[in-house]
PDB file of C-alpha atoms in Angstrom:
ATOM      1  CA  ALA A   1     130.114 110.861  91.965  1.00 74.00           C
ATOM      2  CA  GLN A   2     126.852 112.085  93.410  1.00 82.00           C
ATOM      3  CA  LYS A   3     124.525 113.860  91.038  1.00 90.00           C
ATOM      4  CA  ILE A   4     120.973 115.194  90.969  1.00 94.00           C
ATOM      5  CA  THR A   5     119.164 115.651  87.662  1.00 96.00           C
ATOM      6  CA  GLN A   6     116.017 117.663  87.081  1.00 97.00           C
ATOM      7  CA  THR A   7     115.147 117.439  83.398  1.00 96.00           C
ATOM      8  CA  GLN A   8     112.172 119.810  83.381  1.00 95.00           C
ATOM      9  CA  PRO A   9     113.317 123.430  83.272  1.00 94.00           C
ATOM     10  CA  GLY A  10     109.701 124.609  83.362  1.00 95.00           C
ATOM     11  CA  MET A  11     106.263 123.199  84.027  1.00 96.00           C
ATOM     12  CA  PHE A  12     102.762 124.612  83.746  1.00 96.00           C
ATOM     13  CA  VAL A  13      99.732 123.396  85.642  1.00 97.00           C
ATOM     14  CA  GLN A  14      96.210 124.653  86.043  1.00 97.00           C
ATOM     15  CA  GLU A  15      94.985 125.590  89.464  1.00 97.00           C
ATOM     16  CA  LYS A  16      93.527 122.660  91.430  1.00 97.00           C
ATOM     17  CA  GLU A  17      95.240 120.103  89.237  1.00 97.00           C
ATOM     18  CA  ALA A  18      98.059 117.807  90.362  1.00 98.00           C
ATOM     19  CA  VAL A  19     101.573 118.109  88.994  1.00 98.00           C
ATOM     20  CA  THR A  20     104.662 115.907  89.152  1.00 98.00           C
ATOM     21  CA  LEU A  21     108.162 117.340  89.158  1.00 98.00           C
ATOM     22  CA  ASP A  22     110.836 114.864  88.145  1.00 98.00           C
ATOM     23  CA  CYS A  23     114.090 114.167  89.928  1.00 98.00           C
ATOM     24  CA  THR A  24     116.655 111.444  89.424  1.00 97.00           C
ATOM     25  CA  TYR A  25     119.808 110.957  91.399  1.00 96.00           C
ATOM     26  CA  ASP A  26     122.999 109.005  91.341  1.00 93.00           C
ATOM     27  CA  THR A  27     124.993 107.862  94.324  1.00 89.00           C
ATOM     28  CA  SER A  28     126.881 104.807  95.454  1.00 86.00           C
ATOM     29  CA  ASP A  29     126.242 105.503  99.119  1.00 85.00           C
ATOM     30  CA  PRO A  30     123.812 103.050 100.728  1.00 86.00           C
ATOM     31  CA  SER A  31     122.443 105.713 103.061  1.00 85.00           C
ATOM     32  CA  TYR A  32     121.221 109.062 101.849  1.00 88.00           C
ATOM     33  CA  GLY A  33     118.425 111.554 102.165  1.00 89.00           C
ATOM     34  CA  LEU A  34     116.345 113.148  99.440  1.00 92.00           C
ATOM     35  CA  PHE A  35     114.805 116.592  99.803  1.00 93.00           C
ATOM     36  CA  TRP A  36     112.662 119.065  97.966  1.00 96.00           C
ATOM     37  CA  TYR A  37     112.894 122.801  98.470  1.00 96.00           C
ATOM     38  CA  LYS A  38     110.727 125.594  97.112  1.00 97.00           C
ATOM     39  CA  GLN A  39     112.148 128.972  96.140  1.00 96.00           C
ATOM     40  CA  PRO A  40     109.495 131.611  95.466  1.00 95.00           C
ATOM     41  CA  SER A  41     110.303 134.824  93.659  1.00 93.00           C
ATOM     42  CA  SER A  42     111.212 136.444  96.966  1.00 91.00           C
ATOM     43  CA  GLY A  43     114.282 134.204  97.025  1.00 91.00           C
ATOM     44  CA  GLU A  44     114.141 132.251 100.252  1.00 92.00           C
ATOM     45  CA  MET A  45     114.647 128.492 100.246  1.00 93.00           C
ATOM     46  CA  ILE A  46     111.760 126.683 101.891  1.00 94.00           C
ATOM     47  CA  PHE A  47     112.041 123.051 102.937  1.00 92.00           C
ATOM     48  CA  LEU A  48     109.101 120.985 101.702  1.00 95.00           C
ATOM     49  CA  ILE A  49     109.656 117.285 102.213  1.00 94.00           C
ATOM     50  CA  TYR A  50     112.253 114.663 103.081  1.00 91.00           C
ATOM     51  CA  GLN A  51     112.680 110.976 102.202  1.00 92.00           C
ATOM     52  CA  GLY A  52     115.281 108.662 103.700  1.00 89.00           C
ATOM     53  CA  SER A  53     116.802 105.968 101.540  1.00 90.00           C
ATOM     54  CA  TYR A  54     115.700 103.273 103.960  1.00 88.00           C
ATOM     55  CA  ASP A  55     112.168 104.567 104.391  1.00 88.00           C
ATOM     56  CA  GLN A  56     109.681 102.004 103.186  1.00 87.00           C
ATOM     57  CA  GLN A  57     106.837 104.416 102.613  1.00 92.00           C
ATOM     58  CA  ASN A  58     106.706 107.483 100.449  1.00 95.00           C
ATOM     59  CA  ALA A  59     106.897 110.717 102.406  1.00 93.00           C
ATOM     60  CA  THR A  60     103.910 113.035 102.506  1.00 95.00           C
ATOM     61  CA  GLU A  61     103.507 116.555 103.868  1.00 94.00           C
ATOM     62  CA  GLY A  62     100.084 118.030 103.296  1.00 96.00           C
ATOM     63  CA  ARG A  63      99.642 118.531  99.561  1.00 97.00           C
ATOM     64  CA  TYR A  64     103.201 117.374  98.870  1.00 97.00           C
ATOM     65  CA  SER A  65     104.204 113.778  98.401  1.00 97.00           C
ATOM     66  CA  LEU A  66     107.458 112.252  97.292  1.00 97.00           C
ATOM     67  CA  ASN A  67     107.232 109.352  94.854  1.00 96.00           C
ATOM     68  CA  PHE A  68     110.358 107.427  95.800  1.00 95.00           C
ATOM     69  CA  GLN A  69     111.457 104.642  93.466  1.00 95.00           C
ATOM     70  CA  LYS A  70     114.761 103.428  94.814  1.00 93.00           C
ATOM     71  CA  ALA A  71     115.591 100.958  92.063  1.00 93.00           C
ATOM     72  CA  ARG A  72     115.062 103.636  89.454  1.00 95.00           C
ATOM     73  CA  LYS A  73     116.830 106.242  91.588  1.00 95.00           C
ATOM     74  CA  SER A  74     114.006 108.679  91.233  1.00 97.00           C
ATOM     75  CA  ALA A  75     112.409 110.974  93.791  1.00 97.00           C
ATOM     76  CA  ASN A  76     109.606 112.852  92.069  1.00 98.00           C
ATOM     77  CA  LEU A  77     107.608 115.520  93.872  1.00 98.00           C
ATOM     78  CA  VAL A  78     103.850 115.403  93.492  1.00 98.00           C
ATOM     79  CA  ILE A  79     101.852 118.509  94.340  1.00 98.00           C
ATOM     80  CA  SER A  80      98.141 117.858  94.582  1.00 96.00           C
ATOM     81  CA  ALA A  81      95.457 120.501  94.131  1.00 96.00           C
ATOM     82  CA  SER A  82      97.865 123.168  92.871  1.00 97.00           C
ATOM     83  CA  GLN A  83      97.414 126.711  94.091  1.00 97.00           C
ATOM     84  CA  LEU A  84      98.551 129.983  92.566  1.00 97.00           C
ATOM     85  CA  GLY A  85     100.963 130.346  95.466  1.00 96.00           C
ATOM     86  CA  ASP A  86     102.750 127.192  94.368  1.00 98.00           C
ATOM     87  CA  SER A  87     104.306 129.095  91.476  1.00 98.00           C
ATOM     88  CA  ALA A  88     108.031 128.986  92.244  1.00 97.00           C
ATOM     89  CA  MET A  89     111.312 127.230  91.536  1.00 97.00           C
ATOM     90  CA  TYR A  90     111.530 123.750  92.974  1.00 98.00           C
ATOM     91  CA  PHE A  91     114.826 122.113  93.792  1.00 97.00           C
ATOM     92  CA  CYS A  92     115.500 118.463  94.386  1.00 97.00           C
ATOM     93  CA  ALA A  93     118.469 117.724  96.624  1.00 94.00           C
ATOM     94  CA  MET A  94     120.351 114.756  97.989  1.00 91.00           C
ATOM     95  CA  SER A  95     122.439 114.341 101.083  1.00 85.00           C
ATOM     96  CA  PRO A  96     124.781 111.373 100.777  1.00 75.00           C
ATOM     97  CA  TYR A  97     127.015 109.889 103.410  1.00 61.00           C
ATOM     98  CA  THR A  98     129.276 112.904 103.277  1.00 58.00           C
ATOM     99  CA  ASP A  99     126.457 114.987 104.710  1.00 68.00           C
ATOM    100  CA  LYS A 100     126.552 117.838 102.258  1.00 78.00           C
ATOM    101  CA  LEU A 101     123.399 118.676 100.346  1.00 84.00           C
ATOM    102  CA  ILE A 102     123.720 118.543  96.561  1.00 88.00           C
ATOM    103  CA  PHE A 103     121.104 120.351  94.499  1.00 92.00           C
ATOM    104  CA  GLY A 104     119.640 119.852  91.065  1.00 95.00           C
ATOM    105  CA  THR A 105     119.204 122.706  88.608  1.00 94.00           C
ATOM    106  CA  GLY A 106     115.582 123.271  89.530  1.00 96.00           C
ATOM    107  CA  THR A 107     112.199 123.295  87.824  1.00 97.00           C
ATOM    108  CA  ARG A 108     110.163 126.461  87.491  1.00 97.00           C
ATOM    109  CA  LEU A 109     106.505 125.754  88.113  1.00 98.00           C
ATOM    110  CA  GLN A 110     103.824 128.147  86.895  1.00 98.00           C
ATOM    111  CA  VAL A 111     100.284 127.670  88.154  1.00 97.00           C
ATOM    112  CA  PHE A 112      97.625 129.390  86.068  1.00 96.00           C
ATOM    113  CA  PRO A 113      93.970 130.034  86.905  1.00 95.00           C
TER     114      PRO A 113
ATOM    115  CA  ASP B   1     112.065 129.728 117.097  1.00 62.00           C
ATOM    116  CA  ALA B   2     114.537 131.920 115.262  1.00 81.00           C
ATOM    117  CA  GLY B   3     115.712 130.599 111.936  1.00 93.00           C
ATOM    118  CA  VAL B   4     119.078 131.047 110.286  1.00 96.00           C
ATOM    119  CA  ILE B   5     119.940 134.727 110.333  1.00 97.00           C
ATOM    120  CA  GLN B   6     122.084 136.290 107.669  1.00 97.00           C
ATOM    121  CA  SER B   7     123.430 139.781 107.258  1.00 97.00           C
ATOM    122  CA  PRO B   8     123.540 141.921 105.297  1.00 97.00           C
ATOM    123  CA  ARG B   9     120.471 141.089 103.222  1.00 96.00           C
ATOM    124  CA  HIS B  10     121.687 143.226 100.366  1.00 97.00           C
ATOM    125  CA  GLU B  11     125.090 144.658  99.603  1.00 97.00           C
ATOM    126  CA  VAL B  12     126.419 146.628  96.691  1.00 97.00           C
ATOM    127  CA  THR B  13     130.162 147.133  96.656  1.00 97.00           C
ATOM    128  CA  GLU B  14     132.860 148.222  94.291  1.00 97.00           C
ATOM    129  CA  MET B  15     135.283 145.833  92.711  1.00 97.00           C
ATOM    130  CA  GLY B  16     138.341 145.345  94.875  1.00 97.00           C
ATOM    131  CA  GLN B  17     136.566 145.953  98.155  1.00 97.00           C
ATOM    132  CA  GLU B  18     136.370 143.410 100.944  1.00 97.00           C
ATOM    133  CA  VAL B  19     132.990 141.842 101.583  1.00 98.00           C
ATOM    134  CA  THR B  20     132.022 140.049 104.765  1.00 98.00           C
ATOM    135  CA  LEU B  21     128.835 138.044 105.007  1.00 98.00           C
ATOM    136  CA  ARG B  22     127.600 136.885 108.370  1.00 98.00           C
ATOM    137  CA  CYS B  23     125.500 133.999 109.566  1.00 98.00           C
ATOM    138  CA  LYS B  24     123.932 132.912 112.822  1.00 98.00           C
ATOM    139  CA  PRO B  25     122.792 129.283 112.613  1.00 96.00           C
ATOM    140  CA  ILE B  26     119.852 127.774 114.411  1.00 94.00           C
ATOM    141  CA  SER B  27     120.783 127.032 117.997  1.00 94.00           C
ATOM    142  CA  GLY B  28     121.749 123.410 118.520  1.00 91.00           C
ATOM    143  CA  HIS B  29     122.596 122.719 114.915  1.00 91.00           C
ATOM    144  CA  ASP B  30     126.007 121.177 114.446  1.00 89.00           C
ATOM    145  CA  TYR B  31     126.286 121.679 110.694  1.00 90.00           C
ATOM    146  CA  LEU B  32     126.666 124.971 108.889  1.00 94.00           C
ATOM    147  CA  PHE B  33     126.752 125.359 105.124  1.00 94.00           C
ATOM    148  CA  TRP B  34     127.553 128.238 102.781  1.00 97.00           C
ATOM    149  CA  TYR B  35     125.971 128.107  99.322  1.00 96.00           C
ATOM    150  CA  ARG B  36     126.164 130.470  96.383  1.00 97.00           C
ATOM    151  CA  GLN B  37     123.373 130.800  93.825  1.00 96.00           C
ATOM    152  CA  THR B  38     123.739 132.271  90.357  1.00 94.00           C
ATOM    153  CA  MET B  39     121.693 131.932  87.203  1.00 89.00           C
ATOM    154  CA  MET B  40     124.581 130.320  85.382  1.00 89.00           C
ATOM    155  CA  ARG B  41     125.756 127.834  87.997  1.00 89.00           C
ATOM    156  CA  GLY B  42     122.710 127.257  90.148  1.00 90.00           C
ATOM    157  CA  LEU B  43     123.218 126.380  93.805  1.00 93.00           C
ATOM    158  CA  GLU B  44     126.824 125.602  94.647  1.00 92.00           C
ATOM    159  CA  LEU B  45     128.098 124.410  97.990  1.00 92.00           C
ATOM    160  CA  LEU B  46     131.098 126.504  98.925  1.00 96.00           C
ATOM    161  CA  ILE B  47     132.044 125.094 102.316  1.00 95.00           C
ATOM    162  CA  TYR B  48     130.526 123.373 105.292  1.00 93.00           C
ATOM    163  CA  PHE B  49     131.396 123.044 108.953  1.00 94.00           C
ATOM    164  CA  ASN B  50     130.676 120.413 111.550  1.00 91.00           C
ATOM    165  CA  ASN B  51     131.005 121.515 115.165  1.00 93.00           C
ATOM    166  CA  ASN B  52     132.787 124.655 114.003  1.00 95.00           C
ATOM    167  CA  VAL B  53     135.402 122.701 112.040  1.00 95.00           C
ATOM    168  CA  PRO B  54     135.588 123.098 108.243  1.00 95.00           C
ATOM    169  CA  ILE B  55     134.931 119.698 106.700  1.00 91.00           C
ATOM    170  CA  ASP B  56     134.871 120.349 102.984  1.00 90.00           C
ATOM    171  CA  ASP B  57     135.944 123.580 101.323  1.00 93.00           C
ATOM    172  CA  SER B  58     136.396 122.125  97.856  1.00 91.00           C
ATOM    173  CA  GLY B  59     133.667 124.394  96.532  1.00 92.00           C
ATOM    174  CA  MET B  60     135.411 127.612  97.487  1.00 94.00           C
ATOM    175  CA  PRO B  61     136.194 129.142  94.109  1.00 87.00           C
ATOM    176  CA  GLU B  62     139.606 130.603  94.863  1.00 85.00           C
ATOM    177  CA  ASP B  63     141.855 132.086  97.490  1.00 91.00           C
ATOM    178  CA  ARG B  64     139.883 135.303  97.519  1.00 95.00           C
ATOM    179  CA  PHE B  65     137.190 133.436  99.438  1.00 97.00           C
ATOM    180  CA  SER B  66     137.567 132.444 103.061  1.00 97.00           C
ATOM    181  CA  ALA B  67     135.157 131.247 105.718  1.00 98.00           C
ATOM    182  CA  LYS B  68     135.403 130.959 109.460  1.00 97.00           C
ATOM    183  CA  MET B  69     133.282 129.666 112.279  1.00 97.00           C
ATOM    184  CA  PRO B  70     134.789 130.899 115.539  1.00 96.00           C
ATOM    185  CA  ASN B  71     131.961 129.494 117.644  1.00 95.00           C
ATOM    186  CA  ALA B  72     128.736 127.544 117.356  1.00 94.00           C
ATOM    187  CA  SER B  73     126.601 130.623 116.849  1.00 95.00           C
ATOM    188  CA  PHE B  74     128.497 132.597 114.236  1.00 96.00           C
ATOM    189  CA  SER B  75     130.149 132.197 110.856  1.00 98.00           C
ATOM    190  CA  THR B  76     131.551 134.551 108.260  1.00 98.00           C
ATOM    191  CA  LEU B  77     132.232 134.302 104.564  1.00 98.00           C
ATOM    192  CA  LYS B  78     134.752 136.819 103.344  1.00 98.00           C
ATOM    193  CA  ILE B  79     135.649 137.838  99.807  1.00 97.00           C
ATOM    194  CA  GLN B  80     138.799 139.878  99.377  1.00 97.00           C
ATOM    195  CA  PRO B  81     139.177 141.441  96.890  1.00 96.00           C
ATOM    196  CA  SER B  82     135.713 141.212  95.407  1.00 96.00           C
ATOM    197  CA  GLU B  83     135.104 140.980  91.662  1.00 96.00           C
ATOM    198  CA  PRO B  84     131.974 141.512  89.553  1.00 96.00           C
ATOM    199  CA  ARG B  85     131.729 137.752  88.911  1.00 95.00           C
ATOM    200  CA  ASP B  86     131.195 137.252  92.631  1.00 96.00           C
ATOM    201  CA  SER B  87     127.773 138.855  92.298  1.00 97.00           C
ATOM    202  CA  ALA B  88     125.320 136.237  93.540  1.00 97.00           C
ATOM    203  CA  VAL B  89     123.014 135.291  96.344  1.00 97.00           C
ATOM    204  CA  TYR B  90     124.914 133.712  99.211  1.00 98.00           C
ATOM    205  CA  PHE B  91     122.939 131.407 101.446  1.00 97.00           C
ATOM    206  CA  CYS B  92     123.869 130.146 104.846  1.00 97.00           C
ATOM    207  CA  ALA B  93     122.124 127.008 106.086  1.00 94.00           C
ATOM    208  CA  SER B  94     122.296 124.896 109.203  1.00 93.00           C
ATOM    209  CA  GLY B  95     121.242 121.430 110.206  1.00 88.00           C
ATOM    210  CA  PRO B  96     121.350 119.059 113.165  1.00 84.00           C
ATOM    211  CA  ASN B  97     123.856 116.295 113.619  1.00 68.00           C
ATOM    212  CA  THR B  98     124.227 113.852 110.687  1.00 56.00           C
ATOM    213  CA  GLY B  99     123.494 115.530 107.396  1.00 46.00           C
ATOM    214  CA  SER B 100     122.150 112.522 105.548  1.00 48.00           C
ATOM    215  CA  GLY B 101     118.695 112.147 106.888  1.00 59.00           C
ATOM    216  CA  ASN B 102     118.320 115.501 108.525  1.00 67.00           C
ATOM    217  CA  THR B 103     116.923 118.607 106.975  1.00 79.00           C
ATOM    218  CA  ILE B 104     118.989 121.724 106.617  1.00 86.00           C
ATOM    219  CA  TYR B 105     117.342 125.093 106.918  1.00 90.00           C
ATOM    220  CA  PHE B 106     118.322 128.138 104.931  1.00 94.00           C
ATOM    221  CA  GLY B 107     118.641 131.761 105.810  1.00 95.00           C
ATOM    222  CA  GLU B 108     117.047 134.374 103.600  1.00 94.00           C
ATOM    223  CA  GLY B 109     120.273 134.931 101.710  1.00 96.00           C
ATOM    224  CA  SER B 110     122.666 137.807 101.197  1.00 97.00           C
ATOM    225  CA  TRP B 111     122.267 139.423  97.797  1.00 96.00           C
ATOM    226  CA  LEU B 112     125.700 140.651  96.710  1.00 98.00           C
ATOM    227  CA  THR B 113     126.324 142.944  93.776  1.00 97.00           C
ATOM    228  CA  VAL B 114     129.887 143.866  92.889  1.00 97.00           C
ATOM    229  CA  VAL B 115     130.169 146.755  90.429  1.00 97.00           C
TER     230      VAL B 115
END
């Protein structure tokens, strides 16, 4: 069965510091996609970054990078130079062969000055 | 470009009433998903469509829930009769062909309160 695990219910980081949000997954499908979404307090789900299972390089999007370790089945999100506006819930998700997106339970990130 | 459009944004209804949530996916997207988000259960996939055809409805909680996609630009999620435990945020999302490897984009959600 496919599963996404986010073990950090909450994280704190000081402004301008980097932070890593953990995500592990489990699937037997050889082809899958890994995603991170941000949900601010306003409630919308914002796509941040995507990594394909066959991609050789780690994905990057501005201050976001995905640390993909396929053998360990981990897809951690790294946010560099944190900003106050980064305070939000962050969800890791996986799309296996069946195409549906499965979400983890989320990590609440608080950025303080 | 217009994103996924959901309506209503907020709805408060009495137990037993019928609720209809609506979604307009991004033009050209072949996949449409309905998710429900609650504090207790997180984000749950209820049902998804490919080219207007329901592919997997195993997440639909019970017969009170039904979803349709009569054409490529419109979908509904209906709850009849509604119950207080249905109170949640319901998200519609759409994505291009082949889900694994393609991003899905969410609407702003429909916040449902059943009293």
